[in-house]
Tab-separated table of C-alpha atoms and ligand atoms in Angstrom:
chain	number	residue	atom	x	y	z
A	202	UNK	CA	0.000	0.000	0.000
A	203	UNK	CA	1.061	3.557	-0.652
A	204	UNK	CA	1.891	5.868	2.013
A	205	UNK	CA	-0.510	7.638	4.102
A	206	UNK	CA	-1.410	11.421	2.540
A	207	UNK	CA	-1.489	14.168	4.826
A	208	UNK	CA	-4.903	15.381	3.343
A	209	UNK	CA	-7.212	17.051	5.620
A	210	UNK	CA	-9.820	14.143	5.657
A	211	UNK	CA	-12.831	17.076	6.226
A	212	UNK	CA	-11.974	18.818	3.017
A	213	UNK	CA	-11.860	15.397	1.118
A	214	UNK	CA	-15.150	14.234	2.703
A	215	UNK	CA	-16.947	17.604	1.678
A	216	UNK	CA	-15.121	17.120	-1.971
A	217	UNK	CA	-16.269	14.021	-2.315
A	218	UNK	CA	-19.575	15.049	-1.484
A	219	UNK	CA	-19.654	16.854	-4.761
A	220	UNK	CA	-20.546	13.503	-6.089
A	221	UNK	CA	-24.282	13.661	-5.949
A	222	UNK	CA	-25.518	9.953	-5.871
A	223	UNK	CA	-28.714	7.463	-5.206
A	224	UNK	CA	-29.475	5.836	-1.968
A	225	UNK	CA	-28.896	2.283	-0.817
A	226	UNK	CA	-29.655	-0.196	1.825
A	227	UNK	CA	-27.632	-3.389	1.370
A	228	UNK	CA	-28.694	-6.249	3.228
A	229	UNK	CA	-27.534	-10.046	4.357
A	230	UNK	CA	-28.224	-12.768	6.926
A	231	UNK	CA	-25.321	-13.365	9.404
A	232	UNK	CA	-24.483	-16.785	9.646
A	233	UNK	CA	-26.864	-16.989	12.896
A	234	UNK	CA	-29.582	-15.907	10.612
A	235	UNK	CA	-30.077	-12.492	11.973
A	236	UNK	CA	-31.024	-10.198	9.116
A	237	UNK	CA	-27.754	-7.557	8.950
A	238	UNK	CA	-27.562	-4.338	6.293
A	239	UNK	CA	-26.351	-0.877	6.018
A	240	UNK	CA	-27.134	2.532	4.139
A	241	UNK	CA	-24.262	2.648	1.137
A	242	UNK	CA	-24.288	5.201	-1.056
A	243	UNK	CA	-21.017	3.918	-2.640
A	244	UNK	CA	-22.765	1.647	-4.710
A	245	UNK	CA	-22.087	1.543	-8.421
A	246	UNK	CA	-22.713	-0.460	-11.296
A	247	UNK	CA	-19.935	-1.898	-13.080
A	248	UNK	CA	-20.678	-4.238	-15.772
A	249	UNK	CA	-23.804	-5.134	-17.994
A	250	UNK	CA	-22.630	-8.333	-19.552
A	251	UNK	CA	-22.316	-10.353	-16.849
A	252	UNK	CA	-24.518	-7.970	-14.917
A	253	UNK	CA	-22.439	-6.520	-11.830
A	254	UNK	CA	-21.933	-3.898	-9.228
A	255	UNK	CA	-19.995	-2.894	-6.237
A	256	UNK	CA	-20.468	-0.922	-3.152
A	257	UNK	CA	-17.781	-0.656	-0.232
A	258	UNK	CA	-18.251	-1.062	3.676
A	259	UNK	CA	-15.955	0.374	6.245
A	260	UNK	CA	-14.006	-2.091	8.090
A	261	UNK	CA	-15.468	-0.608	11.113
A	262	UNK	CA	-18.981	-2.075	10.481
A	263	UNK	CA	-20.568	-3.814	12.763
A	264	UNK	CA	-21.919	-5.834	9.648
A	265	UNK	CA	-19.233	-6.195	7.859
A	266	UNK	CA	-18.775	-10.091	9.209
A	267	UNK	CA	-21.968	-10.953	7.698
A	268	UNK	CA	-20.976	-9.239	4.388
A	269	UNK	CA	-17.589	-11.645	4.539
A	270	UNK	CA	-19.831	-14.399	5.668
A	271	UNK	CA	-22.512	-14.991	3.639
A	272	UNK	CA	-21.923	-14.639	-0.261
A	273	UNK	CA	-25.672	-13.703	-1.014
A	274	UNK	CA	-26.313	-9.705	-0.372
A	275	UNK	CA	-29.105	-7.545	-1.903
A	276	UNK	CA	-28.992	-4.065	-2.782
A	277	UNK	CA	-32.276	-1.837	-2.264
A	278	UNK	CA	-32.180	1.360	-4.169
A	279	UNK	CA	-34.395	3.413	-2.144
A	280	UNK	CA	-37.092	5.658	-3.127
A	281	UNK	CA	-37.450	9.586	-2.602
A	282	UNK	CA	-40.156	8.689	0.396
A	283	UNK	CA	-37.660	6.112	2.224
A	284	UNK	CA	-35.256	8.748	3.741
A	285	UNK	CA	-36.623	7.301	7.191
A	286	UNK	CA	-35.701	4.345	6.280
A	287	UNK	CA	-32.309	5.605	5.110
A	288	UNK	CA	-31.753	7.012	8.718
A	289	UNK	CA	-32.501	3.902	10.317
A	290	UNK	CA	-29.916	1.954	8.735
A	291	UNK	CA	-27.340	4.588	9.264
A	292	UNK	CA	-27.275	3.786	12.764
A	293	UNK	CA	-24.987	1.387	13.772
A	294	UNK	CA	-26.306	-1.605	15.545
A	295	UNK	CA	-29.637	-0.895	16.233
A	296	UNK	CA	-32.516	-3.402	15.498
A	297	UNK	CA	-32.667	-2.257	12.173
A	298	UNK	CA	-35.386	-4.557	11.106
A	299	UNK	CA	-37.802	-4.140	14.034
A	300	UNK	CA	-41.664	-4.427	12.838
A	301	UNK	CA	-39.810	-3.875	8.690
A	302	UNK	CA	-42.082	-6.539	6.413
A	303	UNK	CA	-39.689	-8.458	4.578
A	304	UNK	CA	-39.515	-11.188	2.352
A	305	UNK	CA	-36.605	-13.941	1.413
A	306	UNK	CA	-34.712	-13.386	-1.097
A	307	UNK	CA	-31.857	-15.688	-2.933
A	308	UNK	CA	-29.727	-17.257	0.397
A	309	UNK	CA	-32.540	-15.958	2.495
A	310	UNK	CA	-31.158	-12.325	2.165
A	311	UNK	CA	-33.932	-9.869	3.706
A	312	UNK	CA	-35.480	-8.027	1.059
A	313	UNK	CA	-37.222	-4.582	1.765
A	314	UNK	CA	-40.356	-3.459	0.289
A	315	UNK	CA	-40.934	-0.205	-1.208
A	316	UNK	CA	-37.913	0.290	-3.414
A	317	UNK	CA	-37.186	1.709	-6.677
A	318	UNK	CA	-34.922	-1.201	-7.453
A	319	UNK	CA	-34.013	-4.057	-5.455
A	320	UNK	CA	-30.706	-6.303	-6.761
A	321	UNK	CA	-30.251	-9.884	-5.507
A	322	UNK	CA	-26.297	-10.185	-5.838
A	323	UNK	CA	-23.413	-13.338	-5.375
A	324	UNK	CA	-20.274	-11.332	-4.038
A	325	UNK	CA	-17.653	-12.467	-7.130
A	326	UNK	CA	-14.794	-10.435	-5.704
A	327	UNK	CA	-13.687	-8.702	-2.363
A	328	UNK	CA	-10.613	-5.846	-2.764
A	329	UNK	CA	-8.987	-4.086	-0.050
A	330	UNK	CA	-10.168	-0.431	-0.050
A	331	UNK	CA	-8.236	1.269	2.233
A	332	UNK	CA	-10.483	1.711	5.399
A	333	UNK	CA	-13.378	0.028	3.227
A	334	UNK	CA	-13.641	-3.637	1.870
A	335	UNK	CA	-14.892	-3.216	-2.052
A	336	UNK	CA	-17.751	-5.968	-2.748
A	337	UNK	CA	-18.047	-6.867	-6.338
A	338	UNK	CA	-21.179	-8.699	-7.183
A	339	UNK	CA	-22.974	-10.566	-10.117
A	340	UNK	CA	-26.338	-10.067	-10.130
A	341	UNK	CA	-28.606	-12.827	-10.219
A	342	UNK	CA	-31.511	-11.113	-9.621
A	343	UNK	CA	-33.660	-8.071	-10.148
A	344	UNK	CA	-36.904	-5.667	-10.097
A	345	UNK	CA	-37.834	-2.105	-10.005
A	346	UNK	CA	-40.351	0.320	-10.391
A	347	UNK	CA	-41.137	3.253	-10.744
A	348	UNK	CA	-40.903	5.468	-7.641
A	349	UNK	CA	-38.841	8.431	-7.370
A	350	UNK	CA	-34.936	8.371	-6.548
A	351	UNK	CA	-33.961	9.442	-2.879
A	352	UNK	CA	-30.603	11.918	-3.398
A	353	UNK	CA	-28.015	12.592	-1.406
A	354	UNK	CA	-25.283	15.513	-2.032
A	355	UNK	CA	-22.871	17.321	0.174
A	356	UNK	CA	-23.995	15.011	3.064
A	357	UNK	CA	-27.723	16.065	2.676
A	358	UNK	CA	-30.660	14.110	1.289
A	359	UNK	CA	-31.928	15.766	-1.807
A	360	UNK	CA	-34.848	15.374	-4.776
A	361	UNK	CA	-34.184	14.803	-8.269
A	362	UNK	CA	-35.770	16.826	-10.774
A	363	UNK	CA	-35.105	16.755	-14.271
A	364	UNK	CA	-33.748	19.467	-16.112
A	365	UNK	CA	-35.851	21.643	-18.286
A	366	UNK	CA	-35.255	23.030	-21.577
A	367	UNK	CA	-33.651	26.561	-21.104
A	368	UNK	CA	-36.809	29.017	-19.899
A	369	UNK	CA	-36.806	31.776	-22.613
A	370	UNK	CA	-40.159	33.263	-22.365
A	371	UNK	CA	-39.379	35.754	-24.367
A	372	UNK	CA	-37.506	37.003	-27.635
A	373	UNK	CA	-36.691	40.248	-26.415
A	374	UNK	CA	-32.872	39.994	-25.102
A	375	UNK	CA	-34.047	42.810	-22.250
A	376	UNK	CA	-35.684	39.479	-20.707
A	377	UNK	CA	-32.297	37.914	-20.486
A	378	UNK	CA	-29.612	38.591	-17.932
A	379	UNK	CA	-28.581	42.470	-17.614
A	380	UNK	CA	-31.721	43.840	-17.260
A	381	UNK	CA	-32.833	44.187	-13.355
A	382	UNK	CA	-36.414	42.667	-14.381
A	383	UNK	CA	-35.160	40.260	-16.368
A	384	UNK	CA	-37.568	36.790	-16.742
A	385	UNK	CA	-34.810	34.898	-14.498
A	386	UNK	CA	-36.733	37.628	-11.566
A	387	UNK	CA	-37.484	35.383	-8.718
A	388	UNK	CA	-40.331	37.850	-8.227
A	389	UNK	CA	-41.524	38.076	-11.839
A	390	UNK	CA	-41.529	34.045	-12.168
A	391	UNK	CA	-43.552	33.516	-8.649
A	392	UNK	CA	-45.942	36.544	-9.524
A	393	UNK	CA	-46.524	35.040	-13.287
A	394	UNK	CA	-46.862	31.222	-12.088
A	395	UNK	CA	-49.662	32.406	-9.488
A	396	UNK	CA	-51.458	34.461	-11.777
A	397	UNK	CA	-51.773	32.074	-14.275
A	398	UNK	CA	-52.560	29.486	-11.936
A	399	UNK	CA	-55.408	31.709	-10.606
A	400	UNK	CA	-56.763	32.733	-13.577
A	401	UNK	CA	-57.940	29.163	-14.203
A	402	UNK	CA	-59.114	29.375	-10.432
A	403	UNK	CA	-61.468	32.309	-11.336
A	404	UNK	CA	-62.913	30.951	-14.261
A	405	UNK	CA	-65.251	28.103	-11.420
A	406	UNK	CA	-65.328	31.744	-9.055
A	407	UNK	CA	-66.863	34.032	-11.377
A	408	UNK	CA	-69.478	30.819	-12.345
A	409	UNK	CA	-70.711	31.100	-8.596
A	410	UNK	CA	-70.471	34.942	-8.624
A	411	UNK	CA	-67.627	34.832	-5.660
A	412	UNK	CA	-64.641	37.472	-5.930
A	413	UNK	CA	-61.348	36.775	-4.395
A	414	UNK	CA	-61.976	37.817	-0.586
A	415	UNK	CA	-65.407	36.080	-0.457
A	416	UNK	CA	-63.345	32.964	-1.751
A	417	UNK	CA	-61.093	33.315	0.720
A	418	UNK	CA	-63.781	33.523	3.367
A	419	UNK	CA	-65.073	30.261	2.571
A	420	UNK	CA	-62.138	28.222	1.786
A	421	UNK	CA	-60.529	29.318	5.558
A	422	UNK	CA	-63.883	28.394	7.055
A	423	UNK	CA	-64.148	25.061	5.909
A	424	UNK	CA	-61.215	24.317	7.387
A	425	UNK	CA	-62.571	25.394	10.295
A	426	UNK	CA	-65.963	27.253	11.383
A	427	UNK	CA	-67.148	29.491	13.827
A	428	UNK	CA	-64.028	32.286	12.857
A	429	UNK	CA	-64.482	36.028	13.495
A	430	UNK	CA	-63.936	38.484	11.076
A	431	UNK	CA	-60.609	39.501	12.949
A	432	UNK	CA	-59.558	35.749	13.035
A	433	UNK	CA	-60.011	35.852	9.398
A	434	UNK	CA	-57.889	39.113	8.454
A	435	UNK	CA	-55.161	37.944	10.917
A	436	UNK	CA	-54.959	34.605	8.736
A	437	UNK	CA	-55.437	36.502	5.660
A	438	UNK	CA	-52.737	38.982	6.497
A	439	UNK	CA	-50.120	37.479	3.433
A	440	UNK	CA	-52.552	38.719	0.555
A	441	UNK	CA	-53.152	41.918	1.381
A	442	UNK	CA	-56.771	41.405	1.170
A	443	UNK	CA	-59.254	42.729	4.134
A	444	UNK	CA	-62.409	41.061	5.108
A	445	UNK	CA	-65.078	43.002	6.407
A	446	UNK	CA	-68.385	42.616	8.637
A	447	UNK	CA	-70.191	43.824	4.808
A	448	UNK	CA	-68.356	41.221	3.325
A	449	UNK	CA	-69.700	38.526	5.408
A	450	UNK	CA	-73.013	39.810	5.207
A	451	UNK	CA	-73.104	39.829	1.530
A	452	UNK	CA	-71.623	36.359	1.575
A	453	UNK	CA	-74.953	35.804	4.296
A	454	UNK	CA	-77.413	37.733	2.042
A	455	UNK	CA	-76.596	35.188	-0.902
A	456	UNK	CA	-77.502	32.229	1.510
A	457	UNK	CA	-73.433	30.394	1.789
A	458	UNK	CA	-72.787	32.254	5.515
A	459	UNK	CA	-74.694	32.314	8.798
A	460	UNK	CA	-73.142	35.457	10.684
A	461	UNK	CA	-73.718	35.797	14.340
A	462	UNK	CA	-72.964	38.709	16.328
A	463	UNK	CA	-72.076	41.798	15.126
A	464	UNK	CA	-68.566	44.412	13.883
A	465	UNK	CA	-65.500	42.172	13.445
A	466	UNK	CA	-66.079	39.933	16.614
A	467	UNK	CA	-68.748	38.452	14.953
A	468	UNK	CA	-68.787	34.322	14.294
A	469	UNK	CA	-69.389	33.015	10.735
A	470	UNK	CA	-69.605	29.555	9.574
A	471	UNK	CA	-71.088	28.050	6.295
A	472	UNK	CA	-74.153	27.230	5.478
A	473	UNK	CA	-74.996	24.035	4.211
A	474	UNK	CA	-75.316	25.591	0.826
A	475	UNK	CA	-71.524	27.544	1.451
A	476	UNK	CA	-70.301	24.201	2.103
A	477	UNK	CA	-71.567	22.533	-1.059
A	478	UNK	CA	-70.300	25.462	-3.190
A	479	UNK	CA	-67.147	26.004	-1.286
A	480	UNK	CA	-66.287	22.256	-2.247
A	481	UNK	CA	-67.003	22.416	-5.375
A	482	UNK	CA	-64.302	25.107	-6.211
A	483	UNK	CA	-61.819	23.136	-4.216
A	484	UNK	CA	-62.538	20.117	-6.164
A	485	UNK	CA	-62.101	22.536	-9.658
A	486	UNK	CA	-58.908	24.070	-8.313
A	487	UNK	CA	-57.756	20.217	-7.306
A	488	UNK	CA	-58.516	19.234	-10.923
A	489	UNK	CA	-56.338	22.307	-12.307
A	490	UNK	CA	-53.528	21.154	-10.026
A	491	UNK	CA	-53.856	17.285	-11.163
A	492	UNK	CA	-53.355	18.756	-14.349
A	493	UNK	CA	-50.205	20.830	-13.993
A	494	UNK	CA	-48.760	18.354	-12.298
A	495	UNK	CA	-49.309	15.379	-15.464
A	496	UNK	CA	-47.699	18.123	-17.457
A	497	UNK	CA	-45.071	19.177	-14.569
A	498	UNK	CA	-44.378	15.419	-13.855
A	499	UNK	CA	-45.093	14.146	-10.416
A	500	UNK	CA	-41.417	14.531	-8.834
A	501	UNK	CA	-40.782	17.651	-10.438
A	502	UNK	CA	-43.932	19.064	-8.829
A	503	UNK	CA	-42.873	17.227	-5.055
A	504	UNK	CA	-39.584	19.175	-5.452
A	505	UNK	CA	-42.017	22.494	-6.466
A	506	UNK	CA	-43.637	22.304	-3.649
A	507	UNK	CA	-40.791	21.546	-1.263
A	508	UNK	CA	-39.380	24.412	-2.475
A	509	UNK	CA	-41.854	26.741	-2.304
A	510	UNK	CA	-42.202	25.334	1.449
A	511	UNK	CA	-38.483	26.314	1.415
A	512	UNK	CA	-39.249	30.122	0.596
A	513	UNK	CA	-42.089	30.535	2.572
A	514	UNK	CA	-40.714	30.000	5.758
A	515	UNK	CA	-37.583	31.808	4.564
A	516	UNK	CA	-39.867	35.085	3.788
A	517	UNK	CA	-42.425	34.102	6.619
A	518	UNK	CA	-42.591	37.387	9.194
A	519	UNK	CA	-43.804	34.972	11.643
A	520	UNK	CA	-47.876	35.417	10.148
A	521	UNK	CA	-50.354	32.836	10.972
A	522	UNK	CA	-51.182	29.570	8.928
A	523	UNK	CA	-55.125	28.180	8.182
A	524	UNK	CA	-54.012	25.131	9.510
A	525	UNK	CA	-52.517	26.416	13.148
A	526	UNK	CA	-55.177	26.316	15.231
B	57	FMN	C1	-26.310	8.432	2.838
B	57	FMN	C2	-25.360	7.496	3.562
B	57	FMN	C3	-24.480	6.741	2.834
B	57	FMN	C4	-23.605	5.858	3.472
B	57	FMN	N1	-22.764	5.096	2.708
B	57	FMN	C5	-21.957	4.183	3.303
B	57	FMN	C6	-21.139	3.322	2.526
B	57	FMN	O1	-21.150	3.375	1.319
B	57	FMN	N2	-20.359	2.431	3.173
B	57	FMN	C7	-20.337	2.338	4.547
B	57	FMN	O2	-19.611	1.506	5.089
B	57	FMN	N3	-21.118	3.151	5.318
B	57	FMN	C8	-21.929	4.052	4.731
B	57	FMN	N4	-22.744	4.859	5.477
B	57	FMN	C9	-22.695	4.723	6.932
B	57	FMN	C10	-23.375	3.457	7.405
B	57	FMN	O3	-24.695	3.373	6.949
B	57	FMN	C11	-23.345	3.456	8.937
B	57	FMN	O4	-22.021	3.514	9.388
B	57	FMN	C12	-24.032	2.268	9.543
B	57	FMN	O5	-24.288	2.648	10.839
B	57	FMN	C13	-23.228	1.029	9.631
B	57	FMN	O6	-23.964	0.144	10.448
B	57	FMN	P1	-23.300	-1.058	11.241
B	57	FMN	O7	-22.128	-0.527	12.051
B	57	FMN	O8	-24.430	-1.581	12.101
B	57	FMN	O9	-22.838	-2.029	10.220
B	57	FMN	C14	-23.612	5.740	4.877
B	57	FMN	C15	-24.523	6.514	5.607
B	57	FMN	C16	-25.393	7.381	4.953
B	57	FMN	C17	-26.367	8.187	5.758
């Protein structure tokens, strides 16, 4: 073996993380049949024809007798929704397994449910790796699906999306780059992707005769009933919108609310009739979503929406959610 580097290991670790890859659990039987396995994300494949692929384990594993032990190991590629799962194999020496459904695979080998690929493998050959043992497999054995990757890069677990065609909304080079409202505006492309959303939105509105507040009003209160009119502005704070006690009485006069009390301490809920229409604009504005998202792509909307999670809680002055209380 070569000589030991004087690298400082942090800086290598956090350059290797550069190397954005899948997720793995690779499992085995020990030879007292206790099922054994590990997150890897140093799997790889290697060769189509024979079929084979590698991963390394550190030689301080816990599992790596099994690994040596038993020839028969199977790799689970895991899914973007198996992160938990992910974490629970990272931990060394806990019951890993506890209250897991699994099935046998070839040898026995656990196999884990769930995945987006799952590899049955025969270890072919073992190679020193430093402070990791290299296991080269043939596979022998394998299905898949179609779930989502789970992603990990620079030691955090991330979503894949796939990459888009350049976004060039427009042929006017002002759009592009040097100008300060160019289309690559964070605030132009949030501010467009609403409207246009909405617009579809207010196309089942103005069929019931409802504006944007008096939507508002109803959509909060079927979450929950029995709101005042102050309640409502504090949760509707974000829009900029204001409810008011004529508001509620219009929304009353037209037969959806049933206002009691009076000013802006007074309690609506929906009428049975509210209720009805109320849920019929959240099932159109459900539809409209279904249908971005077959156009988006399913994954590519989950990262979407975990972003835009991302920015409003970055942006969030602390103002209330229809959902808190
Ligand atoms: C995303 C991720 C990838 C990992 N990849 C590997 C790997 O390729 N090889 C390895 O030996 N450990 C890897 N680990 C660490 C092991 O999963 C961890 O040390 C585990 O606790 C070992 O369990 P054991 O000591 O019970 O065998 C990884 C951990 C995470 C979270």
């Amino acid at each position: 073996m070569s000589e030991q580097t004087t690298i400082d290991q942090k800086a290598f670790r956090r350059a290797l993380g550069n190397f954005t890859t899948g997720v793995t659990i690779i499992t085995t039987r020990s030879s007292d049949g206790t099922p054994v396995g590990i997150t890897a994300n140093s799997f790889n494949s290697v060769s189509l024809n024979p079929p084979m692929v590698l991963w390394s384990i550190a030689r301080t594993s816990r599992s790596l007798p099994a690994f040596e032990a038993n020839e028969f190991w199977a790799v689970h590629i895991l899914s973007g929704e198996q992160e938990a799962l992910s974490n629970r194999f990272a931990k060394s020496g806990e019951d890993k397994f506890a209250n897991l459904p699994v099935a046998n695979g070839v040898g026995d080998i656990p196999l884990l449910d769930n995945c987006c690929a799952r590899l049955q493998c025969k270890t072919a050959v073992r190679y020193d790796g430093g402070d990791h043992i290299i296991f080269v497999g043939e596979v022998i054995g394998f299905d898949h699906s179609d779930a989502p990757p789970l992603v990990f890069h620079a030691g955090r677990y991330a979503l894949a999306t796939h990459k888009s065609q350049p976004l060039s909304l427009s042929d006017n080079p002002a759009s592009r780059g040097n100008s300060a409202f160019g289309e690559d505006f964070l605030g132009y492309l949030l501010a467009r992707s609403h409207f246009q959303f909405y617009a579809q939105v207010r196309e089942h509105l103005d069929k019931t005769g409802l504006n944007d507040t008096e939507y508002f009003i109803l959509t909060i209160l079927s979450i929950k009933g029995g709101r005042s009119i102050d309640d409502m502005n504090r949760l509707f704070s974000y829009t900029g919108h204001h409810v008011t006690s004529q508001t509620a009485r219009s929304l009353a006069d037209r037969g959806l609310l049933r206002v009691t009390g009076e000013g802006n301490s007074a309690r609506c809920d929906l009428t049975d009739d509210g209720r009805n229409t109320t849920l019929h604009i959240i099932a159109a504005a459900k539809a409209i979503e279904v249908g971005i998202i077959d156009k988006l792509g399913y994954w590519e909307a989950v990262s979407l929406k975990n972003l835009l999670k991302q920015l409003i809680s970055e942006t969030d002055p602390g103002l209330a959610h229809p959902w808190d209380d």
